[in-house]
Amino acid sequence: MHCNNFLQQPTNRRDMLRWCANGFGAVALSALSAEGRSPILNNPLAPKPTHFPPKAKSVIFLYMDGAPSQVDTFDYKPALKKYNGQDPRTAIGKLERTQFDRVGKVLQGQWDFKQHGECGHWISSLFPHLSGVADELAMVKSMTSPFAEHTSANYFLHTGSGFQGRPSMGAWFGYGLGTENQNLPGFVVLNGGLIPPGGLDCFGSGFLPASYQGSVFLPNENPIANVKRVEPNDALQRSKLDLIRGLDESTLADLQGDPQVEAAIRNYETAYLMQSSVPELTDLRGETEATKKLYGLDSTFKNTQTFGKQCLIARRLVERGVRFIELTCPGGNGDRWDQHKDLVDGHNKNCLTIDQPITGLIQDLKARGMLDETLIVWAGEFGRTPFAQGANGRDHNPFGFTIWMAGGGVQGGSSVGRTDDFGYKAIEDKWDIHDLHATMLHLLGIEHTKSTFRFSGRDMRLTDVHGHIIKQILA
């Protein structure tokens, strides 16, 4: 008589892999544990080692939604005054197609420029406060983008791709570095009131685990919905969360591991911890009146107060170890920075909104000894034309524009790149957003070519197959 202790059919490859999956996982876990990295498997936001010693620990990204005019802010071009009112096809030469194809006359800079600081940065009168910290700023005056339309350009600025669905740079920083505060998200977006074209996908995690996506906060005492529990006591809420966790873990076991379910479990726990940390974060009553005034919280202009709160909360987030903080602009200043008409009115309001708060942020971080370990980046998705759209606006210009950085690891007072005499196209040390991302990652200790995630059959990264470090502005 046969014992019948055998399989009736030969094992196929699919079944073998399914049955052995836990064995492979155990081998991987053993290898990772030997390297001292096993906590990352349970907590994707646990701090991770850098590739080399970092210059900065956190990023504050000041996103100028809509694209400021470089020739009215930081890229002084006297030739525009000389040729003001002339046909740009004659004065400048061949023109690229614009977004709305309403090419007007050459339009001179609408504000006075002066040199500031020991470095001699040219800064327009739009920034009376920021000009006082000129020596902290590292200018890149030859930034470019392959996209001249807001949505694609926003995706490119945020994700390194002009298409929807890729992980945001904030998500990549969380993936590469984790965070130093487990009670708060690693990537926080402080929403001043405007979600950019492209929507929340600008802050998404794409194919990375959902734990790395941006958490959108409002700059007020109730920054996110449902941050206060509705249960009468903590024990009851904890009991509910434990039940949900048990159900999720059961599902996770049935699926033999799924990163989205793992992320959901972690996000519930983060949300629970945020109930105590977030209200304390946004409670500014402990800040001195001098500090509040530094950020412009006493301004008579409401949007200065709003952006000032964002900048102050950003400093508090950095103090608490959050890795990546992005600030968006308040509404009500025209169509964001997108002044296709009424350039003077729109840029005046936008600069009044941000000038004092950003300056206060730099000064406050420096006074607290935190500027050297905090990288501040100021950028829009592209620039604007040196000729008018219609009579009194400027159209989109991706061929040459200015961004600046300050703080962790950059050389304050430095400048790299140059546009032509009209501020139209980059002609010297031409850079693009991939280079900006590579430089930001470098300053936080990450080699951008090595920070990869396997997806769709290949190793993906923020800089794709591109990216060079802008070494000329490094300290």
PDB file of N, CA and C in Angstrom, residues 181 183-184 217 220-223 227-228 273-287 312-313 315-317 319-322:
ATOM      1  N   ASN A 181      11.317  62.716  13.204  1.00  0.00           N
ATOM      2  CA  ASN A 181      10.198  62.841  14.130  1.00  0.00           C
ATOM      3  C   ASN A 181       9.090  61.892  13.687  1.00  0.00           C
ATOM      4  N   ASN A 183       6.279  61.411  15.066  1.00  0.00           N
ATOM      5  CA  ASN A 183       4.946  61.918  15.381  1.00  0.00           C
ATOM      6  C   ASN A 183       4.388  62.832  14.300  1.00  0.00           C
ATOM      7  N   LEU A 184       5.186  63.114  13.279  1.00  0.00           N
ATOM      8  CA  LEU A 184       4.768  63.999  12.200  1.00  0.00           C
ATOM      9  C   LEU A 184       5.149  63.365  10.866  1.00  0.00           C
ATOM     10  N   PHE A 217      -1.157  70.760   5.148  1.00  0.00           N
ATOM     11  CA  PHE A 217      -1.588  71.481   6.345  1.00  0.00           C
ATOM     12  C   PHE A 217      -2.034  72.882   5.956  1.00  0.00           C
ATOM     13  N   ASN A 220      -3.133  77.382  10.244  1.00  0.00           N
ATOM     14  CA  ASN A 220      -3.989  77.925  11.296  1.00  0.00           C
ATOM     15  C   ASN A 220      -4.095  76.912  12.429  1.00  0.00           C
ATOM     16  N   GLU A 221      -4.939  77.193  13.406  1.00  0.00           N
ATOM     17  CA  GLU A 221      -5.009  76.343  14.593  1.00  0.00           C
ATOM     18  C   GLU A 221      -5.614  74.979  14.311  1.00  0.00           C
ATOM     19  N   ASN A 222      -6.323  74.830  13.209  1.00  0.00           N
ATOM     20  CA  ASN A 222      -6.862  73.530  12.810  1.00  0.00           C
ATOM     21  C   ASN A 222      -6.308  73.192  11.421  1.00  0.00           C
ATOM     22  N   PRO A 223      -5.046  72.788  11.356  1.00  0.00           N
ATOM     23  CA  PRO A 223      -4.362  72.646  10.067  1.00  0.00           C
ATOM     24  C   PRO A 223      -4.859  71.490   9.213  1.00  0.00           C
ATOM     25  N   VAL A 227      -8.227  66.202  13.213  1.00  0.00           N
ATOM     26  CA  VAL A 227      -7.027  66.006  14.017  1.00  0.00           C
ATOM     27  C   VAL A 227      -7.377  65.804  15.493  1.00  0.00           C
ATOM     28  N   LYS A 228      -8.588  66.200  15.874  1.00  0.00           N
ATOM     29  CA  LYS A 228      -9.051  65.975  17.245  1.00  0.00           C
ATOM     30  C   LYS A 228      -9.955  64.748  17.267  1.00  0.00           C
ATOM     31  N   LEU A 273      -0.652  59.654  16.281  1.00  0.00           N
ATOM     32  CA  LEU A 273       0.394  60.421  16.964  1.00  0.00           C
ATOM     33  C   LEU A 273       0.280  61.919  16.672  1.00  0.00           C
ATOM     34  N   MET A 274      -0.232  62.263  15.494  1.00  0.00           N
ATOM     35  CA  MET A 274      -0.367  63.667  15.113  1.00  0.00           C
ATOM     36  C   MET A 274      -1.402  64.399  15.944  1.00  0.00           C
ATOM     37  N   GLN A 275      -2.301  63.676  16.598  1.00  0.00           N
ATOM     38  CA  GLN A 275      -3.342  64.327  17.388  1.00  0.00           C
ATOM     39  C   GLN A 275      -2.770  65.181  18.510  1.00  0.00           C
ATOM     40  N   SER A 276      -1.615  64.787  19.016  1.00  0.00           N
ATOM     41  CA  SER A 276      -0.995  65.575  20.078  1.00  0.00           C
ATOM     42  C   SER A 276       0.063  66.518  19.534  1.00  0.00           C
ATOM     43  N   SER A 277       0.761  66.112  18.476  1.00  0.00           N
ATOM     44  CA  SER A 277       1.889  66.909  17.984  1.00  0.00           C
ATOM     45  C   SER A 277       1.461  68.071  17.102  1.00  0.00           C
ATOM     46  N   VAL A 278       0.395  67.900  16.287  1.00  0.00           N
ATOM     47  CA  VAL A 278       0.006  68.955  15.347  1.00  0.00           C
ATOM     48  C   VAL A 278      -0.585  70.172  16.046  1.00  0.00           C
ATOM     49  N   PRO A 279      -1.535  70.031  16.973  1.00  0.00           N
ATOM     50  CA  PRO A 279      -2.038  71.235  17.653  1.00  0.00           C
ATOM     51  C   PRO A 279      -0.931  72.025  18.351  1.00  0.00           C
ATOM     52  N   GLU A 280       0.024  71.331  18.947  1.00  0.00           N
ATOM     53  CA  GLU A 280       1.152  72.024  19.593  1.00  0.00           C
ATOM     54  C   GLU A 280       2.010  72.721  18.558  1.00  0.00           C
ATOM     55  N   LEU A 281       2.180  72.098  17.387  1.00  0.00           N
ATOM     56  CA  LEU A 281       2.988  72.673  16.314  1.00  0.00           C
ATOM     57  C   LEU A 281       2.441  74.011  15.852  1.00  0.00           C
ATOM     58  N   THR A 282       1.135  74.094  15.667  1.00  0.00           N
ATOM     59  CA  THR A 282       0.534  75.289  15.082  1.00  0.00           C
ATOM     60  C   THR A 282       0.059  76.300  16.122  1.00  0.00           C
ATOM     61  N   ASP A 283       0.286  76.018  17.387  1.00  0.00           N
ATOM     62  CA  ASP A 283      -0.054  76.965  18.453  1.00  0.00           C
ATOM     63  C   ASP A 283       1.120  77.934  18.613  1.00  0.00           C
ATOM     64  N   LEU A 284       0.956  79.139  18.108  1.00  0.00           N
ATOM     65  CA  LEU A 284       2.051  80.115  18.075  1.00  0.00           C
ATOM     66  C   LEU A 284       2.079  81.013  19.309  1.00  0.00           C
ATOM     67  N   ARG A 285       1.278  80.724  20.302  1.00  0.00           N
ATOM     68  CA  ARG A 285       1.217  81.598  21.478  1.00  0.00           C
ATOM     69  C   ARG A 285       2.531  81.597  22.252  1.00  0.00           C
ATOM     70  N   GLY A 286       3.318  80.555  22.088  1.00  0.00           N
ATOM     71  CA  GLY A 286       4.602  80.505  22.786  1.00  0.00           C
ATOM     72  C   GLY A 286       5.693  81.307  22.117  1.00  0.00           C
ATOM     73  N   GLU A 287       5.448  81.792  20.903  1.00  0.00           N
ATOM     74  CA  GLU A 287       6.431  82.616  20.205  1.00  0.00           C
ATOM     75  C   GLU A 287       6.394  84.049  20.740  1.00  0.00           C
ATOM     76  N   LEU A 312       6.755  80.717   9.672  1.00  0.00           N
ATOM     77  CA  LEU A 312       7.021  80.458  11.081  1.00  0.00           C
ATOM     78  C   LEU A 312       6.751  78.985  11.417  1.00  0.00           C
ATOM     79  N   ILE A 313       5.667  78.441  10.900  1.00  0.00           N
ATOM     80  CA  ILE A 313       5.382  77.020  11.122  1.00  0.00           C
ATOM     81  C   ILE A 313       6.447  76.157  10.445  1.00  0.00           C
ATOM     82  N   ARG A 315       9.581  76.876  10.183  1.00  0.00           N
ATOM     83  CA  ARG A 315      10.709  76.838  11.116  1.00  0.00           C
ATOM     84  C   ARG A 315      10.443  75.866  12.261  1.00  0.00           C
ATOM     85  N   ARG A 316       9.216  75.854  12.769  1.00  0.00           N
ATOM     86  CA  ARG A 316       8.872  74.954  13.860  1.00  0.00           C
ATOM     87  C   ARG A 316       8.902  73.492  13.405  1.00  0.00           C
ATOM     88  N   LEU A 317       8.536  73.240  12.160  1.00  0.00           N
ATOM     89  CA  LEU A 317       8.623  71.883  11.616  1.00  0.00           C
ATOM     90  C   LEU A 317      10.077  71.429  11.500  1.00  0.00           C
ATOM     91  N   GLU A 319      12.529  72.496  13.346  1.00  0.00           N
ATOM     92  CA  GLU A 319      12.963  72.244  14.721  1.00  0.00           C
ATOM     93  C   GLU A 319      12.546  70.856  15.196  1.00  0.00           C
ATOM     94  N   ARG A 320      11.432  70.363  14.685  1.00  0.00           N
ATOM     95  CA  ARG A 320      10.906  69.075  15.128  1.00  0.00           C
ATOM     96  C   ARG A 320      11.352  67.911  14.246  1.00  0.00           C
ATOM     97  N   GLY A 321      12.282  68.181  13.327  1.00  0.00           N
ATOM     98  CA  GLY A 321      12.896  67.100  12.570  1.00  0.00           C
ATOM     99  C   GLY A 321      12.181  66.674  11.310  1.00  0.00           C
ATOM    100  N   VAL A 322      11.185  67.447  10.836  1.00  0.00           N
ATOM    101  CA  VAL A 322      10.516  67.117   9.582  1.00  0.00           C
ATOM    102  C   VAL A 322      11.482  67.351   8.431  1.00  0.00           C
TER     103      VAL A 322
END
